[in-house]
Amino acid sequence: MKKALITGVNGQDGSYLASFLLKKGYQVFGGLKSQKSDLWRLKELGVLQKIDLINLDLLDSSSVEHAIASIKPDEVYNLAAQ
């Protein structure tokens, strides 16, 4: 099974990409800046429970390195905004 890491998974593009990849059989990891992130799009698409959400601060290189080292994704999609 392929693994994908999507930063900004709770945004419009990230949530639709997550849904698409799940339908293709991927294991999807969603990087969020904080636990207080709004997840309504993922709920509406019915994919929230199928995604592995992780804390990921793109301004902290060790956070990014740790996520990539532990997940070992086949693909990374950077859709996070400032």
Short mmCIF file of N, CA and C in Angstrom, two decimals:
data_model
loop_
_atom_site.label_atom_id
_atom_site.label_comp_id
_atom_site.label_asym_id
_atom_site.label_seq_id
_atom_site.Cartn_x
_atom_site.Cartn_y
_atom_site.Cartn_z
N MET A 1 0.84 -1.16 0.00
CA MET A 1 0.00 0.00 0.00
C MET A 1 0.90 1.25 0.00
N LYS A 2 0.62 2.17 -0.91
CA LYS A 2 1.38 3.41 -0.96
C LYS A 2 0.94 4.34 0.16
N LYS A 3 1.89 5.15 0.62
CA LYS A 3 1.60 6.13 1.67
C LYS A 3 1.82 7.53 1.12
N ALA A 4 0.92 8.44 1.49
CA ALA A 4 1.03 9.84 1.08
C ALA A 4 0.93 10.72 2.31
N LEU A 5 1.77 11.75 2.34
CA LEU A 5 1.72 12.77 3.38
C LEU A 5 1.23 14.05 2.72
N ILE A 6 0.15 14.61 3.26
CA ILE A 6 -0.42 15.84 2.72
C ILE A 6 -0.35 16.92 3.79
N THR A 7 0.42 17.98 3.53
CA THR A 7 0.38 19.12 4.43
C THR A 7 -0.80 19.98 4.00
N GLY A 8 -1.46 20.60 4.95
CA GLY A 8 -2.64 21.38 4.63
C GLY A 8 -3.82 20.51 4.24
N VAL A 9 -3.90 19.33 4.82
CA VAL A 9 -4.94 18.37 4.46
C VAL A 9 -6.34 18.89 4.80
N ASN A 10 -6.45 19.84 5.70
CA ASN A 10 -7.77 20.35 6.09
C ASN A 10 -8.27 21.46 5.17
N GLY A 11 -7.47 21.90 4.23
CA GLY A 11 -7.91 22.91 3.27
C GLY A 11 -8.71 22.29 2.14
N GLN A 12 -9.21 23.12 1.24
CA GLN A 12 -10.04 22.62 0.15
C GLN A 12 -9.29 21.63 -0.73
N ASP A 13 -8.13 22.01 -1.23
CA ASP A 13 -7.38 21.13 -2.12
C ASP A 13 -6.89 19.89 -1.40
N GLY A 14 -6.40 20.06 -0.16
CA GLY A 14 -5.89 18.94 0.61
C GLY A 14 -6.95 17.91 0.92
N SER A 15 -8.15 18.37 1.26
CA SER A 15 -9.21 17.42 1.61
C SER A 15 -9.68 16.63 0.39
N TYR A 16 -9.79 17.30 -0.75
CA TYR A 16 -10.19 16.58 -1.97
C TYR A 16 -9.10 15.63 -2.43
N LEU A 17 -7.84 16.03 -2.29
CA LEU A 17 -6.74 15.14 -2.64
C LEU A 17 -6.73 13.91 -1.73
N ALA A 18 -6.95 14.13 -0.44
CA ALA A 18 -7.01 13.01 0.50
C ALA A 18 -8.11 12.03 0.11
N SER A 19 -9.27 12.54 -0.21
CA SER A 19 -10.39 11.69 -0.63
C SER A 19 -10.03 10.89 -1.88
N PHE A 20 -9.42 11.56 -2.84
CA PHE A 20 -9.02 10.91 -4.09
C PHE A 20 -8.01 9.79 -3.84
N LEU A 21 -6.99 10.08 -3.03
CA LEU A 21 -5.95 9.10 -2.77
C LEU A 21 -6.49 7.90 -1.97
N LEU A 22 -7.39 8.16 -1.03
CA LEU A 22 -8.00 7.06 -0.28
C LEU A 22 -8.76 6.12 -1.22
N LYS A 23 -9.46 6.69 -2.19
CA LYS A 23 -10.21 5.87 -3.15
C LYS A 23 -9.26 5.04 -4.01
N LYS A 24 -8.04 5.51 -4.18
CA LYS A 24 -7.04 4.78 -4.96
C LYS A 24 -6.27 3.77 -4.10
N GLY A 25 -6.63 3.66 -2.82
CA GLY A 25 -6.03 2.66 -1.95
C GLY A 25 -4.82 3.12 -1.16
N TYR A 26 -4.56 4.40 -1.11
CA TYR A 26 -3.43 4.93 -0.35
C TYR A 26 -3.74 4.97 1.14
N GLN A 27 -2.68 4.89 1.93
CA GLN A 27 -2.77 5.26 3.34
C GLN A 27 -2.38 6.72 3.39
N VAL A 28 -3.27 7.56 3.92
CA VAL A 28 -3.07 9.01 3.88
C VAL A 28 -2.76 9.54 5.28
N PHE A 29 -1.69 10.32 5.36
CA PHE A 29 -1.30 11.03 6.57
C PHE A 29 -1.51 12.51 6.31
N GLY A 30 -2.19 13.18 7.22
CA GLY A 30 -2.45 14.60 7.06
C GLY A 30 -1.70 15.42 8.09
N GLY A 31 -0.87 16.32 7.61
CA GLY A 31 -0.12 17.19 8.51
C GLY A 31 -0.90 18.44 8.85
N LEU A 32 -1.04 18.69 10.14
CA LEU A 32 -1.76 19.87 10.62
C LEU A 32 -0.85 20.69 11.51
N LYS A 33 -0.98 22.01 11.42
CA LYS A 33 -0.16 22.89 12.25
C LYS A 33 -0.56 22.82 13.72
N SER A 34 -1.85 22.65 13.98
CA SER A 34 -2.29 22.56 15.38
C SER A 34 -3.50 21.64 15.49
N GLN A 35 -3.75 21.18 16.70
CA GLN A 35 -4.90 20.32 16.96
C GLN A 35 -6.21 21.08 16.84
N LYS A 36 -6.14 22.41 16.86
CA LYS A 36 -7.35 23.23 16.79
C LYS A 36 -7.77 23.50 15.36
N SER A 37 -7.14 22.86 14.41
CA SER A 37 -7.45 23.07 13.00
C SER A 37 -8.90 22.69 12.70
N ASP A 38 -9.48 23.42 11.77
CA ASP A 38 -10.86 23.17 11.36
C ASP A 38 -10.89 21.98 10.41
N LEU A 39 -11.64 20.97 10.76
CA LEU A 39 -11.66 19.73 10.00
C LEU A 39 -13.00 19.46 9.31
N TRP A 40 -13.82 20.49 9.17
CA TRP A 40 -15.18 20.27 8.65
C TRP A 40 -15.19 19.72 7.22
N ARG A 41 -14.22 20.13 6.38
CA ARG A 41 -14.21 19.61 5.00
C ARG A 41 -13.98 18.10 4.98
N LEU A 42 -13.05 17.66 5.81
CA LEU A 42 -12.77 16.22 5.88
C LEU A 42 -13.98 15.45 6.40
N LYS A 43 -14.71 16.04 7.34
CA LYS A 43 -15.93 15.41 7.85
C LYS A 43 -16.98 15.33 6.75
N GLU A 44 -17.16 16.45 6.02
CA GLU A 44 -18.17 16.50 4.96
C GLU A 44 -17.90 15.47 3.86
N LEU A 45 -16.62 15.24 3.57
CA LEU A 45 -16.26 14.27 2.54
C LEU A 45 -16.27 12.83 3.07
N GLY A 46 -16.46 12.69 4.37
CA GLY A 46 -16.52 11.37 4.98
C GLY A 46 -15.17 10.66 5.06
N VAL A 47 -14.08 11.42 5.13
CA VAL A 47 -12.75 10.81 5.14
C VAL A 47 -11.97 11.08 6.42
N LEU A 48 -12.52 11.84 7.33
CA LEU A 48 -11.79 12.22 8.54
C LEU A 48 -11.29 11.00 9.31
N GLN A 49 -12.12 10.00 9.47
CA GLN A 49 -11.74 8.82 10.24
C GLN A 49 -10.78 7.89 9.50
N LYS A 50 -10.58 8.15 8.20
CA LYS A 50 -9.71 7.30 7.39
C LYS A 50 -8.30 7.87 7.25
N ILE A 51 -8.08 9.07 7.75
CA ILE A 51 -6.79 9.75 7.62
C ILE A 51 -6.07 9.72 8.96
N ASP A 52 -4.77 9.49 8.90
CA ASP A 52 -3.93 9.56 10.10
C ASP A 52 -3.42 11.00 10.22
N LEU A 53 -3.97 11.74 11.18
CA LEU A 53 -3.58 13.14 11.37
C LEU A 53 -2.35 13.23 12.27
N ILE A 54 -1.42 14.09 11.88
CA ILE A 54 -0.21 14.30 12.67
C ILE A 54 0.04 15.80 12.83
N ASN A 55 0.68 16.17 13.93
CA ASN A 55 1.12 17.56 14.11
C ASN A 55 2.35 17.76 13.26
N LEU A 56 2.36 18.82 12.47
CA LEU A 56 3.48 19.07 11.59
C LEU A 56 3.63 20.58 11.39
N ASP A 57 4.72 21.12 11.90
CA ASP A 57 5.02 22.54 11.75
C ASP A 57 6.10 22.68 10.69
N LEU A 58 5.73 23.22 9.53
CA LEU A 58 6.68 23.33 8.43
C LEU A 58 7.80 24.32 8.71
N LEU A 59 7.64 25.16 9.71
CA LEU A 59 8.71 26.10 10.08
C LEU A 59 9.74 25.46 11.00
N ASP A 60 9.48 24.24 11.43
CA ASP A 60 10.38 23.50 12.30
C ASP A 60 10.93 22.30 11.53
N SER A 61 12.17 22.42 11.07
CA SER A 61 12.74 21.38 10.21
C SER A 61 12.80 20.01 10.90
N SER A 62 13.01 20.00 12.21
CA SER A 62 13.06 18.70 12.90
C SER A 62 11.69 18.04 12.90
N SER A 63 10.63 18.82 12.93
CA SER A 63 9.27 18.28 12.87
C SER A 63 9.03 17.61 11.51
N VAL A 64 9.49 18.26 10.46
CA VAL A 64 9.34 17.72 9.11
C VAL A 64 10.19 16.46 8.95
N GLU A 65 11.43 16.52 9.40
CA GLU A 65 12.33 15.35 9.30
C GLU A 65 11.76 14.16 10.06
N HIS A 66 11.24 14.41 11.25
CA HIS A 66 10.68 13.33 12.06
C HIS A 66 9.47 12.71 11.36
N ALA A 67 8.60 13.52 10.80
CA ALA A 67 7.41 13.01 10.12
C ALA A 67 7.79 12.14 8.94
N ILE A 68 8.72 12.61 8.14
CA ILE A 68 9.12 11.84 6.96
C ILE A 68 9.84 10.55 7.36
N ALA A 69 10.69 10.63 8.37
CA ALA A 69 11.43 9.44 8.82
C ALA A 69 10.50 8.39 9.42
N SER A 70 9.49 8.82 10.15
CA SER A 70 8.60 7.85 10.81
C SER A 70 7.54 7.29 9.85
N ILE A 71 7.03 8.12 8.96
CA ILE A 71 5.98 7.68 8.04
C ILE A 71 6.57 6.97 6.83
N LYS A 72 7.68 7.45 6.34
CA LYS A 72 8.30 6.95 5.11
C LYS A 72 7.30 6.99 3.94
N PRO A 73 6.79 8.20 3.64
CA PRO A 73 5.79 8.31 2.58
C PRO A 73 6.38 8.06 1.19
N ASP A 74 5.57 7.52 0.31
CA ASP A 74 5.96 7.37 -1.09
C ASP A 74 5.81 8.70 -1.83
N GLU A 75 4.87 9.50 -1.36
CA GLU A 75 4.58 10.79 -1.99
C GLU A 75 4.32 11.83 -0.90
N VAL A 76 4.76 13.07 -1.17
CA VAL A 76 4.50 14.19 -0.27
C VAL A 76 3.87 15.31 -1.07
N TYR A 77 2.75 15.82 -0.57
CA TYR A 77 2.04 16.93 -1.22
C TYR A 77 2.05 18.10 -0.24
N ASN A 78 2.69 19.18 -0.63
CA ASN A 78 2.76 20.36 0.24
C ASN A 78 1.69 21.36 -0.19
N LEU A 79 0.58 21.37 0.53
CA LEU A 79 -0.53 22.27 0.23
C LEU A 79 -0.79 23.24 1.38
N ALA A 80 0.13 23.30 2.32
CA ALA A 80 -0.05 24.15 3.49
C ALA A 80 0.18 25.62 3.12
N ALA A 81 -0.57 26.48 3.77
CA ALA A 81 -0.43 27.92 3.57
C ALA A 81 0.16 28.53 4.83
N GLN A 82 0.60 29.74 4.73
CA GLN A 82 1.14 30.45 5.90
C GLN A 82 0.04 30.68 6.90
#
